[in-house]
Coordinates of C-alpha atoms in Angstrom, one line a residue:
X1 CA -8.7 3.2 -1.3
X2 CA -6.9 -0.1 -1.3
X3 CA -3.9 1.0 -3.5
X4 CA -3.4 4.4 -1.9
X5 CA -3.5 2.9 1.6
X6 CA -1.1 0.2 0.6
X7 CA 1.3 2.7 -1.1
X8 CA 1.4 5.0 1.9
X9 CA 1.7 2.2 4.4
X10 CA 4.6 0.5 2.5
X11 CA 6.5 3.6 1.4
X12 CA 5.8 6.1 4.1
X13 CA 4.6 4.6 7.4
X14 CA 6.9 1.6 7.3
X15 CA 10.2 3.5 6.5
X16 CA 9.4 6.2 9.1
X17 CA 8.5 3.5 11.7
X18 CA 11.7 1.5 10.8
X19 CA 14.1 4.4 11.4
X20 CA 12.3 5.4 14.7
X21 CA 12.4 1.8 15.9
X22 CA 16.1 1.4 14.9
X23 CA 17.0 4.5 16.9
X24 CA 14.9 3.8 20.0
X25 CA 15.2 0.0 20.3
X26 CA 18.3 -1.6 22.0
X27 CA 18.4 -5.4 22.2
X28 CA 14.7 -5.5 21.4
X29 CA 13.7 -3.1 24.3
X30 CA 12.4 0.4 23.8
X31 CA 14.5 3.1 25.3
X32 CA 11.8 5.8 25.7
X33 CA 13.9 7.6 28.3
X34 CA 16.2 8.5 25.4
X35 CA 13.6 11.0 24.3
X36 CA 13.9 13.2 27.4
X37 CA 17.7 12.8 27.4
X38 CA 18.0 14.1 23.8
X39 CA 15.5 17.0 24.2
X40 CA 17.4 18.1 27.4
X41 CA 20.7 18.5 25.5
X42 CA 21.5 22.3 25.2
X43 CA 22.5 22.0 21.5
X44 CA 19.2 20.2 20.6
X45 CA 17.2 22.7 22.6
X46 CA 18.9 25.4 20.6
X47 CA 18.0 23.7 17.4
X48 CA 14.3 23.4 18.5
X49 CA 14.2 27.0 19.5
X50 CA 15.8 28.2 16.3
X51 CA 13.5 26.0 14.2
X52 CA 10.4 27.5 15.9
X53 CA 11.3 31.1 16.0
X54 CA 12.7 31.3 12.5
X55 CA 9.5 29.7 11.2
X56 CA 7.4 32.3 13.2
X57 CA 9.6 35.1 11.9
X58 CA 9.5 33.8 8.3
X59 CA 5.7 33.5 8.5
X60 CA 5.2 37.0 9.8
X61 CA 7.6 38.5 7.2
X62 CA 5.9 36.6 4.4
X63 CA 2.4 37.8 5.5
X64 CA 3.7 41.4 5.8
X65 CA 5.1 41.5 2.3
X66 CA 2.6 39.2 0.5
X67 CA -0.8 40.4 1.7
X68 CA -0.6 43.7 -0.2
X69 CA 0.2 41.6 -3.3
X70 CA -2.8 39.4 -2.6
X71 CA -5.0 42.5 -2.6
X72 CA -3.5 43.8 -5.9
X73 CA -4.0 40.5 -7.7
X74 CA -7.6 40.1 -6.2
X75 CA -9.0 43.6 -6.7
X76 CA -6.9 45.4 -9.3
X77 CA -6.8 44.8 -13.1
X78 CA -3.7 45.8 -15.0
X79 CA -1.8 44.8 -18.1
X80 CA 0.4 41.7 -17.7
X81 CA -1.5 40.5 -14.6
X82 CA -1.5 36.9 -15.7
X83 CA 2.2 36.9 -16.7
X84 CA 3.0 38.4 -13.3
X85 CA 0.9 35.8 -11.6
X86 CA 3.0 33.1 -13.2
X87 CA 6.2 34.9 -12.2
X88 CA 5.1 35.1 -8.6
X89 CA 4.4 31.4 -8.6
X90 CA 7.8 30.3 -10.1
X91 CA 9.7 30.4 -6.8
X92 CA 7.1 28.1 -5.1
X93 CA 7.6 25.3 -7.7
X94 CA 11.4 25.7 -7.6
X95 CA 13.4 23.2 -5.5
X96 CA 14.6 24.7 -2.2
X97 CA 18.2 24.0 -3.4
X98 CA 17.7 26.4 -6.3
X99 CA 16.1 29.0 -4.0
X100 CA 19.1 28.8 -1.7
X101 CA 21.5 29.0 -4.7
X102 CA 19.7 32.1 -6.0
X103 CA 20.1 33.9 -2.7
X104 CA 23.7 32.6 -2.4
X105 CA 24.4 34.3 -5.7
X106 CA 22.8 37.5 -4.4
X107 CA 24.1 37.8 -0.9
X108 CA 27.0 35.3 -0.7
X109 CA 30.7 35.6 -1.3
X110 CA 31.3 37.5 -4.6
X111 CA 27.5 37.9 -4.8
X112 CA 25.8 41.0 -6.2
X113 CA 25.7 42.8 -2.8
X114 CA 29.3 41.9 -2.2
X115 CA 30.3 43.3 -5.5
X116 CA 28.4 46.5 -5.2
X117 CA 28.7 47.4 -1.5
X118 CA 30.9 44.8 0.1
X119 CA 28.0 43.4 2.0
X120 CA 27.5 39.6 2.7
X121 CA 24.4 38.1 4.3
X122 CA 25.1 34.4 3.8
X123 CA 25.4 32.4 7.0
X124 CA 23.1 35.1 8.6
X125 CA 19.5 34.6 9.7
X126 CA 18.4 37.4 7.3
X127 CA 19.4 35.4 4.3
X128 CA 17.3 32.5 5.5
X129 CA 14.3 34.6 6.3
X130 CA 14.4 36.4 2.9
X131 CA 14.8 33.1 1.1
X132 CA 11.8 31.7 2.9
X133 CA 9.8 34.7 1.9
X134 CA 11.0 34.2 -1.7
X135 CA 9.8 30.6 -1.6
X136 CA 6.5 31.1 0.2
X137 CA 5.3 34.4 -1.3
X138 CA 3.0 32.7 -3.8
X139 CA 1.3 30.6 -1.0
X140 CA -0.1 33.8 0.5
X141 CA -0.9 35.5 -2.8
X142 CA -2.7 32.4 -4.1
X143 CA -4.5 31.3 -1.0
X144 CA -5.6 34.7 0.3
X145 CA -5.8 36.4 -3.0
X146 CA -7.9 33.6 -4.5
X147 CA -10.5 34.0 -1.8
X148 CA -10.3 37.8 -1.8
X149 CA -11.1 38.0 -5.5
X150 CA -14.3 36.1 -4.8
X151 CA -15.6 38.2 -1.9
X152 CA -18.4 40.5 -2.9
X153 CA -17.1 44.1 -2.5
X154 CA -20.7 45.4 -2.1
X155 CA -20.8 44.0 1.4
X156 CA -18.0 46.4 2.5
X157 CA -19.7 49.2 0.6
X158 CA -22.9 48.5 2.5
X159 CA -21.2 48.7 5.8
X160 CA -19.7 52.1 4.9
X161 CA -23.2 53.4 3.8
X162 CA -24.4 52.3 7.3
X163 CA -21.9 54.6 8.9
X164 CA -18.7 52.5 9.3
X165 CA -15.4 54.1 8.6
X166 CA -13.3 52.7 5.7
X167 CA -11.0 51.0 8.1
X168 CA -13.8 49.8 10.3
X169 CA -15.7 48.4 7.3
X170 CA -12.7 46.6 6.1
X171 CA -11.8 45.2 9.5
X172 CA -15.4 44.0 10.3
X173 CA -16.4 42.7 6.9
X174 CA -13.5 41.9 4.6
X175 CA -10.9 41.0 7.2
X176 CA -13.4 38.8 9.1
X177 CA -14.2 36.9 5.9
X178 CA -10.5 36.6 5.0
X179 CA -9.3 35.5 8.5
X180 CA -9.6 31.7 7.8
X181 CA -7.7 32.1 4.5
X182 CA -5.0 34.2 6.2
X183 CA -4.8 31.6 9.0
X184 CA -4.6 28.8 6.5
X185 CA -1.8 30.5 4.5
X186 CA 0.1 31.3 7.7
X187 CA -0.1 27.7 8.8
X188 CA 1.1 26.5 5.4
X189 CA 4.0 28.9 5.4
X190 CA 4.9 27.9 9.0
X191 CA 4.8 24.3 8.0
X192 CA 7.1 24.8 5.0
X193 CA 9.6 26.9 7.0
X194 CA 9.4 24.7 10.1
X195 CA 10.6 21.7 8.0
X196 CA 13.0 23.8 5.9
X197 CA 16.1 21.9 4.7
X198 CA 17.6 22.9 1.4
X199 CA 17.6 26.7 2.1
X200 CA 19.0 26.4 5.6
X201 CA 21.5 23.8 4.5
X202 CA 22.9 26.2 1.8
X203 CA 22.5 29.6 3.5
X204 CA 22.8 28.7 7.2
X205 CA 26.3 27.1 7.1
X206 CA 27.5 25.6 10.4
X207 CA 25.9 28.4 12.4
X208 CA 22.1 27.7 11.9
X209 CA 20.3 24.4 11.9
X210 CA 16.7 23.4 11.8
X211 CA 15.2 20.1 12.9
X212 CA 15.4 18.8 9.4
X213 CA 19.0 19.8 8.9
X214 CA 19.9 18.3 12.3
X215 CA 18.2 15.0 11.4
X216 CA 20.3 15.0 8.3
X217 CA 23.5 15.7 10.2
X218 CA 22.8 13.1 12.9
X219 CA 22.1 10.4 10.3
X220 CA 24.7 11.1 7.6
X221 CA 27.6 12.7 9.5
X222 CA 27.4 11.7 13.2
X223 CA 25.6 8.3 12.5
X224 CA 23.5 8.8 15.7
X225 CA 20.2 7.1 14.8
X226 CA 18.9 7.4 18.3
X227 CA 19.0 11.2 18.3
X228 CA 17.7 11.3 14.8
X229 CA 14.7 9.1 15.8
X230 CA 13.9 11.4 18.7
X231 CA 14.0 14.5 16.5
X232 CA 11.8 12.7 14.0
X233 CA 9.2 12.0 16.6
X234 CA 9.3 15.7 17.8
X235 CA 8.9 16.9 14.3
X236 CA 6.1 14.4 13.6
X237 CA 4.1 15.6 16.7
X238 CA 4.6 19.2 15.8
X239 CA 3.6 18.7 12.2
X240 CA 0.6 16.7 13.2
X241 CA -0.7 19.5 15.4
X242 CA 0.0 22.1 12.6
X243 CA -2.0 20.0 10.1
X244 CA -4.9 19.5 12.5
X245 CA -5.2 23.3 12.9
X246 CA -4.8 23.7 9.2
X247 CA -7.5 21.3 8.4
X248 CA -9.9 23.1 10.8
X249 CA -9.2 26.5 9.2
X250 CA -9.6 25.1 5.7
X251 CA -13.0 23.7 6.6
X252 CA -14.1 27.0 8.0
X253 CA -13.0 28.8 4.8
X254 CA -14.9 26.4 2.6
X255 CA -18.2 26.4 4.4
X256 CA -18.6 29.9 5.9
X257 CA -18.6 32.2 2.8
X258 CA -20.8 33.2 -0.1
X259 CA -18.6 33.8 -3.1
X260 CA -19.0 35.6 -6.5
X261 CA -17.3 35.4 -9.8
X262 CA -13.7 36.8 -9.4
X263 CA -13.9 38.5 -12.8
X264 CA -16.6 40.8 -11.5
X265 CA -14.5 42.1 -8.6
X266 CA -11.3 43.4 -10.2
X267 CA -11.1 46.9 -11.6
X268 CA -8.5 49.4 -12.9
X269 CA -6.5 51.2 -10.1
X270 CA -8.2 54.3 -8.9
X271 CA -6.6 57.2 -7.1
X272 CA -3.0 57.8 -6.0
X273 CA -3.2 55.3 -3.2
X274 CA -4.0 52.2 -5.4
X275 CA -1.4 53.2 -8.0
X276 CA 1.2 53.6 -5.2
X277 CA 0.2 50.2 -3.8
X278 CA 0.5 48.6 -7.2
X279 CA 3.9 50.2 -7.8
X280 CA 5.1 49.1 -4.3
X281 CA 4.0 45.5 -5.0
X282 CA 5.8 45.5 -8.4
X283 CA 9.0 46.8 -6.8
X284 CA 8.8 44.1 -4.1
X285 CA 8.3 41.4 -6.7
X286 CA 11.2 42.7 -8.8
X287 CA 13.6 42.9 -5.8
X288 CA 12.5 39.9 -3.8
X289 CA 11.5 37.4 -6.5
X290 CA 13.0 38.4 -9.9
X291 CA 16.4 39.8 -8.8
X292 CA 17.6 36.6 -7.1
X293 CA 16.7 34.5 -10.2
X294 CA 18.3 37.1 -12.5
X295 CA 21.5 37.1 -10.5
X296 CA 21.5 33.3 -10.6
X297 CA 21.3 33.3 -14.4
X298 CA 24.0 36.0 -14.6
X299 CA 26.4 34.0 -12.4
X300 CA 25.9 31.0 -14.6
X301 CA 27.1 33.1 -17.5
X302 CA 30.2 34.6 -15.9
X303 CA 32.6 32.2 -17.7
X304 CA 33.2 33.3 -21.3
X305 CA 31.7 31.3 -24.1
X306 CA 29.2 29.6 -21.8
X307 CA 32.1 28.0 -20.0
X308 CA 30.2 26.7 -17.0
X309 CA 27.6 25.1 -19.2
X310 CA 30.2 23.4 -21.4
X311 CA 32.0 22.2 -18.2
X312 CA 28.8 20.3 -17.3
X313 CA 29.6 17.8 -20.1
X314 CA 32.9 16.8 -18.5
X315 CA 33.2 14.3 -15.7
X316 CA 35.9 15.1 -13.1
X317 CA 35.8 11.7 -11.6
X318 CA 35.5 13.2 -8.1
X319 CA 32.1 14.6 -7.3
X320 CA 30.3 12.5 -9.9
X321 CA 30.9 9.3 -11.7
X322 CA 29.2 10.8 -14.8
X323 CA 29.2 14.2 -16.4
X324 CA 27.0 16.6 -14.4
X325 CA 24.8 17.3 -17.4
X326 CA 23.7 13.6 -17.1
X327 CA 21.7 14.7 -14.1
X328 CA 19.3 16.6 -16.3
X329 CA 18.2 13.5 -18.2
X330 CA 18.2 11.4 -15.0
X331 CA 15.9 14.0 -13.3
X332 CA 13.5 14.1 -16.2
X333 CA 13.2 10.3 -16.3
X334 CA 12.7 10.1 -12.5
X335 CA 10.1 12.9 -12.5
X336 CA 8.1 11.3 -15.3
X337 CA 8.0 8.0 -13.5
X338 CA 7.2 9.7 -10.2
X339 CA 4.4 11.7 -11.9
X340 CA 2.8 8.6 -13.2
X341 CA 2.8 7.0 -9.8
X342 CA 1.5 10.1 -8.1
X343 CA -1.3 10.6 -10.6
X344 CA -2.5 7.0 -10.1
X345 CA -2.2 7.0 -6.3
X346 CA -3.5 10.5 -5.9
X347 CA -6.2 10.1 -8.5
X348 CA -7.6 7.0 -6.8
X349 CA -7.5 8.6 -3.4
X350 CA -9.3 11.7 -4.7
X351 CA -12.0 9.6 -6.4
X352 CA -12.6 7.8 -3.1
X353 CA -12.6 11.0 -1.0
X354 CA -15.0 12.7 -3.5
X355 CA -17.7 10.1 -3.0
X356 CA -20.6 11.5 -1.0
X357 CA -21.1 8.2 0.8
X358 CA -17.4 8.1 2.0
X359 CA -17.2 7.0 5.6
X360 CA -15.4 8.8 8.4
X361 CA -12.4 6.5 8.1
X362 CA -12.0 7.4 4.4
X363 CA -12.3 11.1 5.1
X364 CA -9.7 10.8 7.9
X365 CA -7.3 9.5 5.3
X366 CA -7.5 12.9 3.6
X367 CA -5.5 14.5 6.5
X368 CA -3.0 11.6 6.5
X369 CA -2.2 12.3 2.8
X370 CA -0.7 15.6 3.8
X371 CA 1.8 14.1 6.3
X372 CA 4.6 13.4 3.7
X373 CA 4.7 17.2 3.1
X374 CA 5.5 17.9 6.7
X375 CA 7.4 14.8 8.0
X376 CA 11.1 14.9 7.5
X377 CA 12.0 13.9 4.0
X378 CA 15.4 13.1 5.3
X379 CA 13.9 10.5 7.6
X380 CA 11.8 9.0 4.7
X381 CA 14.9 8.7 2.5
X382 CA 17.1 7.1 5.2
X383 CA 14.1 4.9 6.2
X384 CA 13.9 3.7 2.6
X385 CA 17.5 2.3 3.0
X386 CA 16.6 0.6 6.3
X387 CA 13.1 -0.7 5.6
X388 CA 13.4 -1.7 1.9
X389 CA 16.5 -3.9 2.2
X390 CA 15.0 -7.4 2.4
X391 CA 13.0 -9.5 0.0
X392 CA 10.4 -9.2 -1.3
X393 CA 11.0 -5.4 -1.2
X394 CA 14.7 -5.2 -1.5
X395 CA 14.8 -2.0 -3.6
X396 CA 18.1 -0.4 -2.6
X397 CA 19.7 -1.1 -5.9
X398 CA 16.6 -0.4 -8.0
X399 CA 16.1 2.8 -9.9
X400 CA 12.4 2.9 -8.9
X401 CA 13.4 3.9 -5.3
X402 CA 13.9 7.6 -6.2
X403 CA 10.5 7.9 -8.1
X404 CA 8.7 6.3 -5.2
X405 CA 10.1 8.8 -2.8
X406 CA 9.3 11.7 -5.1
X407 CA 5.8 10.4 -5.7
X408 CA 5.1 10.6 -1.9
X409 CA 5.5 14.3 -2.2
X410 CA 3.6 14.6 -5.5
X411 CA 0.5 12.6 -4.6
X412 CA -0.9 15.1 -2.0
X413 CA -0.8 17.8 -4.7
X414 CA -2.7 15.5 -7.1
X415 CA -5.3 15.0 -4.4
X416 CA -5.7 18.7 -3.6
X417 CA -6.0 19.6 -7.3
X418 CA -8.4 16.9 -8.4
X419 CA -10.7 16.7 -5.3
X420 CA -12.6 19.9 -5.8
X421 CA -13.3 19.1 -9.4
X422 CA -14.4 15.5 -8.7
X423 CA -16.8 16.8 -6.0
X424 CA -18.3 19.3 -8.4
X425 CA -19.3 16.5 -10.9
X426 CA -23.1 16.1 -10.7
X427 CA -23.8 12.6 -9.4
X428 CA -27.0 12.5 -11.4
X429 CA -25.0 12.4 -14.6
X430 CA -23.3 9.2 -13.4
X431 CA -26.7 7.7 -12.3
X432 CA -28.3 8.6 -15.7
X433 CA -25.5 6.9 -17.6
X434 CA -25.7 3.8 -15.3
X435 CA -29.5 3.6 -15.9
X436 CA -28.9 3.7 -19.6
X437 CA -26.7 0.6 -19.3
X438 CA -23.2 2.0 -19.1
X439 CA -20.7 0.0 -17.1
X440 CA -18.8 1.7 -14.2
X441 CA -15.7 1.9 -16.4
X442 CA -17.7 3.5 -19.2
X443 CA -19.4 5.9 -16.8
X444 CA -16.0 7.0 -15.6
X445 CA -14.6 7.3 -19.2
X446 CA -17.5 9.2 -20.7
X447 CA -18.8 11.2 -17.8
X448 CA -16.0 11.9 -15.3
X449 CA -12.9 11.9 -17.5
X450 CA -14.1 14.7 -19.9
X451 CA -14.9 16.9 -16.9
X452 CA -11.7 16.2 -14.9
X453 CA -9.3 15.8 -17.8
X454 CA -7.9 19.3 -17.5
X455 CA -7.6 19.1 -13.7
X456 CA -5.8 15.8 -14.2
X457 CA -3.3 17.5 -16.5
X458 CA -2.8 20.3 -13.9
X459 CA -2.3 17.8 -11.2
X460 CA 0.3 15.9 -13.3
X461 CA 2.1 19.2 -14.0
X462 CA 2.3 20.0 -10.3
X463 CA 3.5 16.5 -9.4
X464 CA 6.1 16.7 -12.2
X465 CA 7.5 20.1 -10.9
X466 CA 7.5 18.9 -7.3
X467 CA 9.1 15.6 -8.1
X468 CA 11.8 17.3 -10.2
X469 CA 12.9 19.4 -7.2
X470 CA 12.6 16.9 -4.4
X471 CA 15.9 16.9 -2.4
X472 CA 15.5 15.8 1.2
X473 CA 14.8 12.1 0.5
X474 CA 16.6 11.9 -2.8
X475 CA 19.9 13.0 -1.4
X476 CA 20.1 9.7 0.5
X477 CA 18.9 7.3 -2.1
X478 CA 20.2 8.7 -5.4
X479 CA 23.0 6.6 -6.8
X480 CA 26.4 8.2 -7.5
X481 CA 26.1 7.3 -11.1
X482 CA 22.6 8.7 -11.4
X483 CA 22.3 12.0 -9.4
X484 CA 19.3 14.2 -9.8
X485 CA 19.6 17.9 -10.5
X486 CA 19.0 19.1 -6.9
X487 CA 21.5 16.5 -5.6
X488 CA 24.0 17.5 -8.2
X489 CA 23.6 21.2 -7.3
X490 CA 24.1 20.5 -3.6
X491 CA 27.2 18.5 -4.2
X492 CA 28.8 21.1 -6.5
X493 CA 28.1 23.8 -3.9
X494 CA 29.7 21.7 -1.2
X495 CA 33.0 21.8 -3.1
X496 CA 35.4 24.8 -3.2
X497 CA 36.4 26.5 -6.4
X498 CA 34.9 28.9 -8.9
X499 CA 34.3 26.1 -11.5
X500 CA 32.2 24.0 -9.1
X501 CA 30.2 27.1 -8.0
X502 CA 29.7 28.2 -11.6
X503 CA 28.5 24.7 -12.6
X504 CA 26.1 24.7 -9.7
X505 CA 24.7 28.0 -10.9
X506 CA 24.4 26.6 -14.4
X507 CA 22.5 23.5 -13.3
X508 CA 20.3 25.6 -11.1
X509 CA 19.4 27.8 -14.1
X510 CA 18.6 24.7 -16.1
X511 CA 16.4 23.4 -13.3
X512 CA 14.7 26.8 -13.0
X513 CA 13.9 26.9 -16.7
X514 CA 12.4 23.4 -16.7
X515 CA 10.2 24.2 -13.7
X516 CA 9.2 27.6 -15.1
X517 CA 8.2 25.9 -18.4
X518 CA 6.0 23.4 -16.5
X519 CA 4.4 26.3 -14.6
X520 CA 3.6 28.3 -17.7
X521 CA 1.9 25.2 -19.1
X522 CA -0.1 24.9 -15.9
X523 CA -1.2 28.6 -16.2
X524 CA -2.6 27.9 -19.6
X525 CA -4.4 24.8 -18.4
X526 CA -5.6 26.2 -15.1
X527 CA -9.3 26.9 -14.7
X528 CA -11.2 28.4 -11.8
X529 CA -12.6 25.0 -10.9
X530 CA -9.2 23.4 -10.4
X531 CA -8.5 25.5 -7.3
X532 CA -5.4 27.5 -6.5
X533 CA -2.9 24.7 -5.9

């Protein structure tokens, strides 16, 4: 635990504490009264209200559209199911900037809806809600559908034989068993939408602002660190409460159910109802998930002769100090470095948490590992500039700063992927190897590594995809001569002109292809023992 604790203390707790202290301390004295003053401001209360209700609305809409798909993937067997499963997951591993760009190409100025019917939905709340569903659809399908596929259908059949109606049997048996998984999925979607940044930044315009967007505005545009610090504390408290409830529901899901092999529960659709449900889910996936990505690709090809892609090789000397295509190579380098850091930190943490003799303090660290996913990435990025500016950790001019920020987001995914597999390793195998004279290093190399090797690759793949798309922290610390792909896309979208817009679509398409390739590799490596995420 020593290295993971030191890593999160130095590169998460310290930067967040530094920016909060900078904002709430005046001449060495804490100005706690500032918290009430900021929260009482009408515009801040409007931001808090919008952040909360749009997260609730996004969560409800995501559950409404994704729960039928969870059933289809869990209970029905049809050709192309695995490919469709990968397609559904693509939006989740895409950066939020790309998700926003895809919907901008669909509902924005000169978008598909504008061209066909003269309808524009950008800078409206509906664009934000639909983009959130696009991004979080896979969370519900994987979390709920993964459990649903392992529930024994004979339990519901037995209830019907005892006189229960079909709806009553489903409500009292299946829904009761799925309730913790549905609650866990809902809380995760709420967490991701409550801290939404890239999607709201691109689609919301000046009209809509979440806490995350407002923190960014207060730090980078208004330069009001005091207000940003208060908003960071508010978000921290809210996210902590969400994670506490999430941890409780996950524990219930893991300990209260008897599960079966998911391959024994899926069958070919029967009857008009199941075929209609399958068709409806396929249409929803096509319109909600595939269409925005297809429009994004099409807009990147509007210029003749791949003009927008060729323009990426030219430097205009304005937005970038280098050609935009340089961001592709930069992002890949940063993502590889961040993946290596995340695998080491997350792997060590998972190994410590998997020990059966782990104490309560070690188990409590498991919940803390999830905080970087919910605490403002904007705060972390700006905190890096404030906290890591003096020897021996003066890293402001170092290239490693970006991979460190990206690794903070990737490490929790490594832990969540490897922990179930490490806990499944029979401790008697390790003990037998030790009795035969193997050193601890050899026991790990010859017993644990062969069993967790595939999970380690899956974890590395998730960390790579997440690191590649990190935007909130990177936008602060990426150097002008080394922008990452999400930062380059955001900068191009912020400038007027068809050429800048087309280049943003082209870079988004490149980023989408790289993330999708990583996901397809994960689908080939994924096993039932590595979990859903």
